Short mmCIF file of C-alpha atoms in Angstrom, two decimals:
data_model
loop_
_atom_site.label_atom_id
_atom_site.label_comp_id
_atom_site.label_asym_id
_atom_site.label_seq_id
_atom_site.Cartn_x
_atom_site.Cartn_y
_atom_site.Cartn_z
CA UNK A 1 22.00 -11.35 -66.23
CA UNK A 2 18.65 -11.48 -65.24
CA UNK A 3 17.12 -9.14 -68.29
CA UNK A 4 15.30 -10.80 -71.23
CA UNK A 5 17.47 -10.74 -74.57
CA UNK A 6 15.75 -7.61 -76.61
CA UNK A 7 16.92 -5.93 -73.06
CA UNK A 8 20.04 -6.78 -72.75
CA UNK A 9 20.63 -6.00 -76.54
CA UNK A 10 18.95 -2.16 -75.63
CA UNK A 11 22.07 -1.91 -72.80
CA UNK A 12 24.30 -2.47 -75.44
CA UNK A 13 22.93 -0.50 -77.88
CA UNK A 14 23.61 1.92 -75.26
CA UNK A 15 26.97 0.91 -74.63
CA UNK A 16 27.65 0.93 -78.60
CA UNK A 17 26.33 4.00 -79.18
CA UNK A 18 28.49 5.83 -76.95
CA UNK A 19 31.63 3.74 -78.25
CA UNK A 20 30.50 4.44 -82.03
CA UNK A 21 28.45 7.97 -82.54
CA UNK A 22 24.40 7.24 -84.22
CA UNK A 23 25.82 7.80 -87.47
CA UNK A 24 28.48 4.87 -88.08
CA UNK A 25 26.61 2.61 -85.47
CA UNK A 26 25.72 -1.14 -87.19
CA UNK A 27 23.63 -3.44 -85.73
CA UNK A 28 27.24 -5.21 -86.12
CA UNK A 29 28.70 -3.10 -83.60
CA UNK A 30 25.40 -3.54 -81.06
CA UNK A 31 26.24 -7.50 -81.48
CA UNK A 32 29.71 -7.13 -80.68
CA UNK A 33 28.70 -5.35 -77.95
CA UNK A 34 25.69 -7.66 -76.56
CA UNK A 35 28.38 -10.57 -77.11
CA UNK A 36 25.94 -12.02 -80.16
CA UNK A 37 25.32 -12.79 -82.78
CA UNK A 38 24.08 -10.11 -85.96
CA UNK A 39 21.49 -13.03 -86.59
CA UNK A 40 20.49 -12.94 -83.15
CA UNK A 41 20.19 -9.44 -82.99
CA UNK A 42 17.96 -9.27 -86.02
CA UNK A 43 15.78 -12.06 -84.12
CA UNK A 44 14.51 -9.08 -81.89
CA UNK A 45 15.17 -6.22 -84.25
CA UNK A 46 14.41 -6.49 -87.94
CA UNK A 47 16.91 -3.29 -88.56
CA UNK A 48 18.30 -0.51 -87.30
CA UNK A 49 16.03 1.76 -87.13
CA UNK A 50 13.69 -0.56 -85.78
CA UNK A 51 15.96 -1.00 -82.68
CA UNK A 52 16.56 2.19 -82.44
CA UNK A 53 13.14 3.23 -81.84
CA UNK A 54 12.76 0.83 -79.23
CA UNK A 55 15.89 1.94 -78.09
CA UNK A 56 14.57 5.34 -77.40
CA UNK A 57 11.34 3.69 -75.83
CA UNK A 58 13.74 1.92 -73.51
CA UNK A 59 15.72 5.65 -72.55
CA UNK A 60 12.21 7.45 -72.30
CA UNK A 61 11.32 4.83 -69.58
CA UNK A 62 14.42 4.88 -67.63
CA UNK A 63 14.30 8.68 -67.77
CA UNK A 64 10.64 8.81 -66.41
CA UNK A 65 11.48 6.71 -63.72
CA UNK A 66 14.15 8.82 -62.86
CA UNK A 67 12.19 12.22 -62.92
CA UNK A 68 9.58 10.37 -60.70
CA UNK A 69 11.95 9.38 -58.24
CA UNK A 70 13.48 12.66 -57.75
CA UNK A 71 12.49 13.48 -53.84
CA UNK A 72 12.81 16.92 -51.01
CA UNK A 73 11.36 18.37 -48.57
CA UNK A 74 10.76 21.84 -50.52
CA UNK A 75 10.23 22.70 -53.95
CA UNK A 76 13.48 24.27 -54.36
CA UNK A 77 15.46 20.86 -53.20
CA UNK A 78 13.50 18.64 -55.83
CA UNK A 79 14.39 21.38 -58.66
CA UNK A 80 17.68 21.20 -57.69
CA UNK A 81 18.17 17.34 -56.96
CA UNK A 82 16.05 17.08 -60.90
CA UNK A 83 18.66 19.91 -62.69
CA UNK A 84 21.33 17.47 -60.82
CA UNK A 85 20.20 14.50 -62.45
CA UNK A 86 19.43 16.16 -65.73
CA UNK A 87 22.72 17.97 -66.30
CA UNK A 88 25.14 15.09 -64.27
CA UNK A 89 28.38 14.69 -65.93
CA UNK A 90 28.97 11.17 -64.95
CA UNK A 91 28.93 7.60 -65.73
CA UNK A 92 25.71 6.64 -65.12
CA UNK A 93 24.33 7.35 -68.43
CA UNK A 94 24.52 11.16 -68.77
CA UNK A 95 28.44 11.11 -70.00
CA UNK A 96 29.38 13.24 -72.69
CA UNK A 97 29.77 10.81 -75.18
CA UNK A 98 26.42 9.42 -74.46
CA UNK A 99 25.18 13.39 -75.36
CA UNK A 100 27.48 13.45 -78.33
CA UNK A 101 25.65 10.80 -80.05
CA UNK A 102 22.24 12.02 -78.71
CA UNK A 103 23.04 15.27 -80.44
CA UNK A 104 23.43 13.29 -83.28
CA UNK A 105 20.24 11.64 -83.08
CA UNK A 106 18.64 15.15 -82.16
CA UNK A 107 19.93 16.41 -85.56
CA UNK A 108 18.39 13.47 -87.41
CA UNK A 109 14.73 14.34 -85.91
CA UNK A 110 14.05 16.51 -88.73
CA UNK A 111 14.35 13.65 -91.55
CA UNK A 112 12.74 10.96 -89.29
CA UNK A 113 9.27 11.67 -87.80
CA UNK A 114 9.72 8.34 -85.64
CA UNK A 115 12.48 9.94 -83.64
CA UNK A 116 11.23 13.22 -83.62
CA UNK A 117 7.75 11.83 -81.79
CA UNK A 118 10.17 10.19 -79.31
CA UNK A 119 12.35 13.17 -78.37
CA UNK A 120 9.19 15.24 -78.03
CA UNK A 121 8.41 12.99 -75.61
CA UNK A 122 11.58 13.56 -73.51
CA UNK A 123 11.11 16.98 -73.95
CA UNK A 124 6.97 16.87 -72.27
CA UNK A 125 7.86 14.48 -69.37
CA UNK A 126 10.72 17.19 -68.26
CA UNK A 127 8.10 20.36 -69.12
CA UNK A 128 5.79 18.49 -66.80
CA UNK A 129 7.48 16.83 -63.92
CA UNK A 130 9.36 21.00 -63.81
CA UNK A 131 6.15 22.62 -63.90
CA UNK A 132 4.47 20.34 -61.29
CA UNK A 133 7.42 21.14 -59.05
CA UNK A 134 7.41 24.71 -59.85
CA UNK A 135 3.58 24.75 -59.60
CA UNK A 136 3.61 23.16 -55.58
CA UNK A 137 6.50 25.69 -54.82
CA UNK A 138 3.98 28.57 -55.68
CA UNK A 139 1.24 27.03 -53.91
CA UNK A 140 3.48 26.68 -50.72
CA UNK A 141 4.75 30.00 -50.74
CA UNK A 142 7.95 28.86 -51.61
CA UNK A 143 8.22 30.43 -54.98
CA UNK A 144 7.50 34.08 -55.94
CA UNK A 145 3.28 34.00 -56.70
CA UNK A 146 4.43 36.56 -59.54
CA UNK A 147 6.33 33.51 -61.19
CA UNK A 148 4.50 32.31 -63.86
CA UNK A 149 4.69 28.55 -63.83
CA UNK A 150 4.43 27.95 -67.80
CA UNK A 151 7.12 30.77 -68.68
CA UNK A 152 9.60 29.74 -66.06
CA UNK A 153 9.20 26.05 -66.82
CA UNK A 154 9.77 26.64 -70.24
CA UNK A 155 12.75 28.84 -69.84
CA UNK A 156 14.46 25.54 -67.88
CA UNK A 157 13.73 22.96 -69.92
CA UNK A 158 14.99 25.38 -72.99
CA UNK A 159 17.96 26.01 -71.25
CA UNK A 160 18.18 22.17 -70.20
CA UNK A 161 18.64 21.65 -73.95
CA UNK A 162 20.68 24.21 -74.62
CA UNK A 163 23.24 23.54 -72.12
CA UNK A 164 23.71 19.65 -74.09
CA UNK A 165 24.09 21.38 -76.78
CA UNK A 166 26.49 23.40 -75.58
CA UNK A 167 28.55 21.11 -73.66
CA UNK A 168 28.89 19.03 -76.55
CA UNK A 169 29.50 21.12 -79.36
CA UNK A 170 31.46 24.66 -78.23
CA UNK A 171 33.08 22.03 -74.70
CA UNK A 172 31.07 24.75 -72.13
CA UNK A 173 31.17 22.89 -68.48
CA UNK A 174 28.20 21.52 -67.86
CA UNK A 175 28.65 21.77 -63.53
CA UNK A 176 28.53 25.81 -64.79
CA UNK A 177 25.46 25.73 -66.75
CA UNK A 178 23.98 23.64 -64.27
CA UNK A 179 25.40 26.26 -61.55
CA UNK A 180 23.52 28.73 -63.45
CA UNK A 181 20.27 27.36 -63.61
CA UNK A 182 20.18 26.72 -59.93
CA UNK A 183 21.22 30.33 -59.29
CA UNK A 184 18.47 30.91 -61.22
CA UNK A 185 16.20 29.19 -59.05
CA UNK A 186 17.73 30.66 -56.26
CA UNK A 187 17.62 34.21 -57.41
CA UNK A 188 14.35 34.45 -59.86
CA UNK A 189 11.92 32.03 -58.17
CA UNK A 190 12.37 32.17 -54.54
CA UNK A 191 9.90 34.34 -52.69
CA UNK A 192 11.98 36.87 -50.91
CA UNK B 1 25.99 40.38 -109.05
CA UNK B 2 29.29 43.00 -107.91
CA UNK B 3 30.74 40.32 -105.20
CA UNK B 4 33.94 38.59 -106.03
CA UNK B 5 33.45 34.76 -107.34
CA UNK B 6 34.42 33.68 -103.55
CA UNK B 7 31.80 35.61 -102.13
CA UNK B 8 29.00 34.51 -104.37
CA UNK B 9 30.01 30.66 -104.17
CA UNK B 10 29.74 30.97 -100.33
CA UNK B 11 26.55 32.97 -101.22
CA UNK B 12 25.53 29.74 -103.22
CA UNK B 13 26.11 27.57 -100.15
CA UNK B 14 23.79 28.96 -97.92
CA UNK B 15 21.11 28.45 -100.48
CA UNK B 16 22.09 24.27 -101.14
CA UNK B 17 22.21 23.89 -97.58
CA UNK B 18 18.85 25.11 -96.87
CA UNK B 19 17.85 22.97 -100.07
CA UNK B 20 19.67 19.78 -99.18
CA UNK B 21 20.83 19.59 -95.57
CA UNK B 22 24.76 19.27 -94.43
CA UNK B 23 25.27 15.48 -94.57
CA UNK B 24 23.67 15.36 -97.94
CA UNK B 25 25.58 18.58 -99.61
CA UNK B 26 28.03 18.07 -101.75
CA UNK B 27 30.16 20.50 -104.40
CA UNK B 28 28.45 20.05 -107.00
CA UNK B 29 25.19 21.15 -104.99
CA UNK B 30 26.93 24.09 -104.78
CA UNK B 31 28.14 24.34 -107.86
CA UNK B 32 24.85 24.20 -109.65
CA UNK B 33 23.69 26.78 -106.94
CA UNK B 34 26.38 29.32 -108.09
CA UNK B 35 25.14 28.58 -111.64
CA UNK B 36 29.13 27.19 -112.20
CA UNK B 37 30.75 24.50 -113.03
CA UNK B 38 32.14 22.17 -109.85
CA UNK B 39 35.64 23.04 -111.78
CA UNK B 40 35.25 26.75 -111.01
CA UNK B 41 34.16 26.03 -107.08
CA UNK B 42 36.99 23.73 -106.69
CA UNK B 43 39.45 26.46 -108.16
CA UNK B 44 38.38 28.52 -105.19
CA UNK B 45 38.12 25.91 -102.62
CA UNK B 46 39.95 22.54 -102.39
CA UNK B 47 36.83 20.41 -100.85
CA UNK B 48 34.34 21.03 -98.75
CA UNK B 49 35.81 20.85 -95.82
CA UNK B 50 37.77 24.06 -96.94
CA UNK B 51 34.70 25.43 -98.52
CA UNK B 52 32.41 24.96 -95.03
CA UNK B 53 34.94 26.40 -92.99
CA UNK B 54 34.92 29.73 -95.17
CA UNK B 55 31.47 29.40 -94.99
CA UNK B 56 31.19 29.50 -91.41
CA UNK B 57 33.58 32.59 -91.20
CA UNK B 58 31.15 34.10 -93.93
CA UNK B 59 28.11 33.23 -91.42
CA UNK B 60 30.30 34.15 -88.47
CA UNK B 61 30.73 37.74 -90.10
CA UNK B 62 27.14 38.67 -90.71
CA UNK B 63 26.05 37.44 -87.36
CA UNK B 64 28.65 39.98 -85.89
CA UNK B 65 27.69 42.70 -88.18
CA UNK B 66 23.83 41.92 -87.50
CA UNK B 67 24.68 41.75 -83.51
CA UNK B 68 26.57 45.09 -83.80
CA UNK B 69 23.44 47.19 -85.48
CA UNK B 70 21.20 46.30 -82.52
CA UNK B 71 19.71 49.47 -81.63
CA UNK B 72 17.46 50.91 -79.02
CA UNK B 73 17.45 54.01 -76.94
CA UNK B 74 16.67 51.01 -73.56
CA UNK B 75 18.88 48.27 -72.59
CA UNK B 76 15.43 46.45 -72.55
CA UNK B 77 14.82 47.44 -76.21
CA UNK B 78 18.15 46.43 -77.17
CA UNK B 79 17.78 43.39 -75.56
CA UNK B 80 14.36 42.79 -77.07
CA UNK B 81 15.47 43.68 -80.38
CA UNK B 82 18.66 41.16 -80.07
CA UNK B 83 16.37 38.26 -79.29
CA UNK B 84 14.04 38.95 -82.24
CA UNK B 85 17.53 39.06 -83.84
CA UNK B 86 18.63 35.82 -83.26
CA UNK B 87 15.55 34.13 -83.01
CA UNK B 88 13.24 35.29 -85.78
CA UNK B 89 11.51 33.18 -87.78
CA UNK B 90 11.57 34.65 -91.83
CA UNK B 91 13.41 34.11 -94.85
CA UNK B 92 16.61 36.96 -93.71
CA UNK B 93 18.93 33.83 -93.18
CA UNK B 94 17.26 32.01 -90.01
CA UNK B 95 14.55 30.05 -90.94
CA UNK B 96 13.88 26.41 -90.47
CA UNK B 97 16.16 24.91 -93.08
CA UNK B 98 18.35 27.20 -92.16
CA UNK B 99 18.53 26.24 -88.72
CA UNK B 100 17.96 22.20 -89.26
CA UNK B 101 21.15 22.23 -91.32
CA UNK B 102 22.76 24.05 -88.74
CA UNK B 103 21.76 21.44 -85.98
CA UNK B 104 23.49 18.76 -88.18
CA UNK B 105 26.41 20.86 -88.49
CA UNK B 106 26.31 21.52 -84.80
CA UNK B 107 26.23 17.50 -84.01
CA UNK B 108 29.52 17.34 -86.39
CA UNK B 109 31.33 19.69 -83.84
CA UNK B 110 32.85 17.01 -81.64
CA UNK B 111 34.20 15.39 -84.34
CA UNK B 112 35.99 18.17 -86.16
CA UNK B 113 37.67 20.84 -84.50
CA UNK B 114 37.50 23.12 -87.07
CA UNK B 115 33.76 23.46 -86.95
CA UNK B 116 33.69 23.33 -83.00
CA UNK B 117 36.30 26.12 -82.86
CA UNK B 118 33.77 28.41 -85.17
CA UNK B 119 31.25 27.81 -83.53
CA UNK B 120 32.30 28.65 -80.45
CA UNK B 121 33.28 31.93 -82.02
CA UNK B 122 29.21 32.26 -82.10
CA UNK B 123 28.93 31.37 -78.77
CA UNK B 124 31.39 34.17 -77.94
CA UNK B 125 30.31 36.63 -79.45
CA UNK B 126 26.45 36.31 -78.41
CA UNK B 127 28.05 36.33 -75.04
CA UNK B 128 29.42 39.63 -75.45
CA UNK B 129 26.73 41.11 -76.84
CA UNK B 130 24.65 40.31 -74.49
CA UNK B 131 26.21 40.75 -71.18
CA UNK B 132 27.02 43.97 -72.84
CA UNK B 133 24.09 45.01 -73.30
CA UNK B 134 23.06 43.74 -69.51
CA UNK B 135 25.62 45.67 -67.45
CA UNK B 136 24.74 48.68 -69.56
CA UNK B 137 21.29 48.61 -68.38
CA UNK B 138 22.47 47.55 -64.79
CA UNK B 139 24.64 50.71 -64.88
CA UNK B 140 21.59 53.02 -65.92
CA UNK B 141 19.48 51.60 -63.21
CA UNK B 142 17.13 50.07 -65.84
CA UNK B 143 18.08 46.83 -64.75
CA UNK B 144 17.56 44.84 -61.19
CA UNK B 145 21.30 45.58 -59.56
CA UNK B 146 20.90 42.30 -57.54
CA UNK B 147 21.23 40.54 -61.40
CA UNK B 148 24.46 39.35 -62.05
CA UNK B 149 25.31 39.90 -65.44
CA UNK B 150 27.57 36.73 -66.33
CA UNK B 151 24.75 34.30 -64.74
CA UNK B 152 22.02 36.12 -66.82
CA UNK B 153 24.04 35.76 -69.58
CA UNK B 154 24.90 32.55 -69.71
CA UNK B 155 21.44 31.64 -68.79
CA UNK B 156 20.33 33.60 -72.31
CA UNK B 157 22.54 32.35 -74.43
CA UNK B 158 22.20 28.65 -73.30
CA UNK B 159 18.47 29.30 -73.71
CA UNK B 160 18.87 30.96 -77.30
CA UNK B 161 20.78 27.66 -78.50
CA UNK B 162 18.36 25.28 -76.50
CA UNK B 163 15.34 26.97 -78.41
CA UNK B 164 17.30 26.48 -82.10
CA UNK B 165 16.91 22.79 -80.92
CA UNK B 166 13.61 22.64 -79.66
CA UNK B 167 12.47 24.40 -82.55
CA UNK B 168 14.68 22.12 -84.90
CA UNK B 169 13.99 18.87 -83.36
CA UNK B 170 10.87 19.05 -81.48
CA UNK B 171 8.56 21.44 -83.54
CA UNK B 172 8.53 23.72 -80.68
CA UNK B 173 7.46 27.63 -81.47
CA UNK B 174 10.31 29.72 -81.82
CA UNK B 175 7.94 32.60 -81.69
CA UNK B 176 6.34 31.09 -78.14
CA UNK B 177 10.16 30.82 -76.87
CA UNK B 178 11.13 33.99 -77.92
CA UNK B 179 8.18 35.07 -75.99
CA UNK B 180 9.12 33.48 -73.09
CA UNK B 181 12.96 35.25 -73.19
CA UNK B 182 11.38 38.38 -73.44
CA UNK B 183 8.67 37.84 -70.44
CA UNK B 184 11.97 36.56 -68.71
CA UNK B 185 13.71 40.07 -69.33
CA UNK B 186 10.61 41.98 -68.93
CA UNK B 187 9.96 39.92 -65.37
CA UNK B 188 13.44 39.05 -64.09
CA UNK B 189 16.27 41.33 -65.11
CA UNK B 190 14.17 44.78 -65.82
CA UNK B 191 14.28 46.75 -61.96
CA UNK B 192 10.66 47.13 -59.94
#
């Protein structure tokens, strides 16, 4: 592997944290995973929490490179192609365990102001990268003018959260929710 | 007090777990909520597993019984009045410790079937209430007749749990998001 060691140890804290839930994860199980040494691991990351700050720093990045990567020709192509990536049920890092434990960590944010800054952080980047895309598709004519960029984008990325929740806690499909939402988009946004 | 011991231990739990979270609560939290000894909870309930399930189909009873009062002579008002429901902000039995317990509840769900099942009891039953209340106002002509009520309702309800976390997790205004849902009735659903 080419990555530096505090990476590689953030992939496996990954990988561990969809094997073990945030509440029984050890920096134990992160070694195991990283093929380490606990020592080692400490090396980079004095504890858990620690690590799992950077650890979010690490997801925020990944996740901001891929909203900025997300490409079409309209408006209504990039909203789609971003509530694809968003609500993906697949293996590249948006699999339901991954969201399991992320609820987990979501449910923490009230006792821990460290990861509460961070998810508020997730939560602008998607608010902004909608409403830019929402914002152009007005300006082209592509949207409704009557849709007010602010309220609609807020609506999504509400919904966005609600549908993890959702899909992780009361096993709703996430292809529907994301079905929904694009129906949405389809229905309530377009200009006729 | 004229409700049965049960009632008011269950009562008693609502109040600890606003005071001291789900992870955190234990019996004897409750107990000394109840103003009893953790003898006299256990007598009613083995644990608190046992006890949190009750509770839930305590919760899950009011809900229904506040969801079936919604009034208004509109579909729009009804609708209105069921988001102000379910997303006010006061000391009725949804405020913030309220609904930050709840989240930690919620990220318990995949690991214990007995809480997912209730909850999705919740899920149901907003569901129903609100597509309900959507085709009624479809079939008056209040409503757009190009909405389709399962899509709008789904879209609600995933929004309605999205803004519980947002609000939760991310010190987002539940008053601004309830704002939003209603702008999205008053905009989207209600005909031109």
């Amino acid at each position: 592997m080419d990555d530096d060691p505090a990476t590689e140890i953030l992939e496996a804290t990954y990988r561990a944290l969809c094997r073990h839930g945030y509440a029984d994860l050890t920096i134990k199980d992160i070694a195991a995973e990283a093929d380490r040494s606990t020592a080692s691991v400490h090396y980079y990351f004095d504890d858990k929490q620690t690590l799992f700050v950077e650890f979010l720093e690490y997801l925020y990045d990944r996740y901001t490179a891929q909203l900025a990567a997300i490409d079409g020709d309209t408006a209504r192509d990039r909203l789609a192609a971003l509530l694809e990536t968003v609500l993906a049920d697949d293996e590249t890092g948006t699999g339901l365990e991954f969201r399991t434990a992320m609820l987990e960590v979501t449910a923490q944010a009230p006792y821990d102001d460290a990861i509460r800054a961070r998810l508020a952080a997730f939560d602008d980047v998607l608010f902004d990268r909608i409403r830019a895309i929402i914002e152009d598709g007005i300006d082209r004519g592509e949207f409704d003018a009557t849709v007010d960029p602010t309220v609609a984008t807020e609506f999504l990325v509400t919904a966005v959260s609600g549908a993890y929740t959702r899909q992780v806690a009361m096993d709703r499909s996430p292809e529907q929710l994301r079905a929904t939402m694009t129906r949405y988009v389809e229905t309530r946004l377009l200009a006729e």
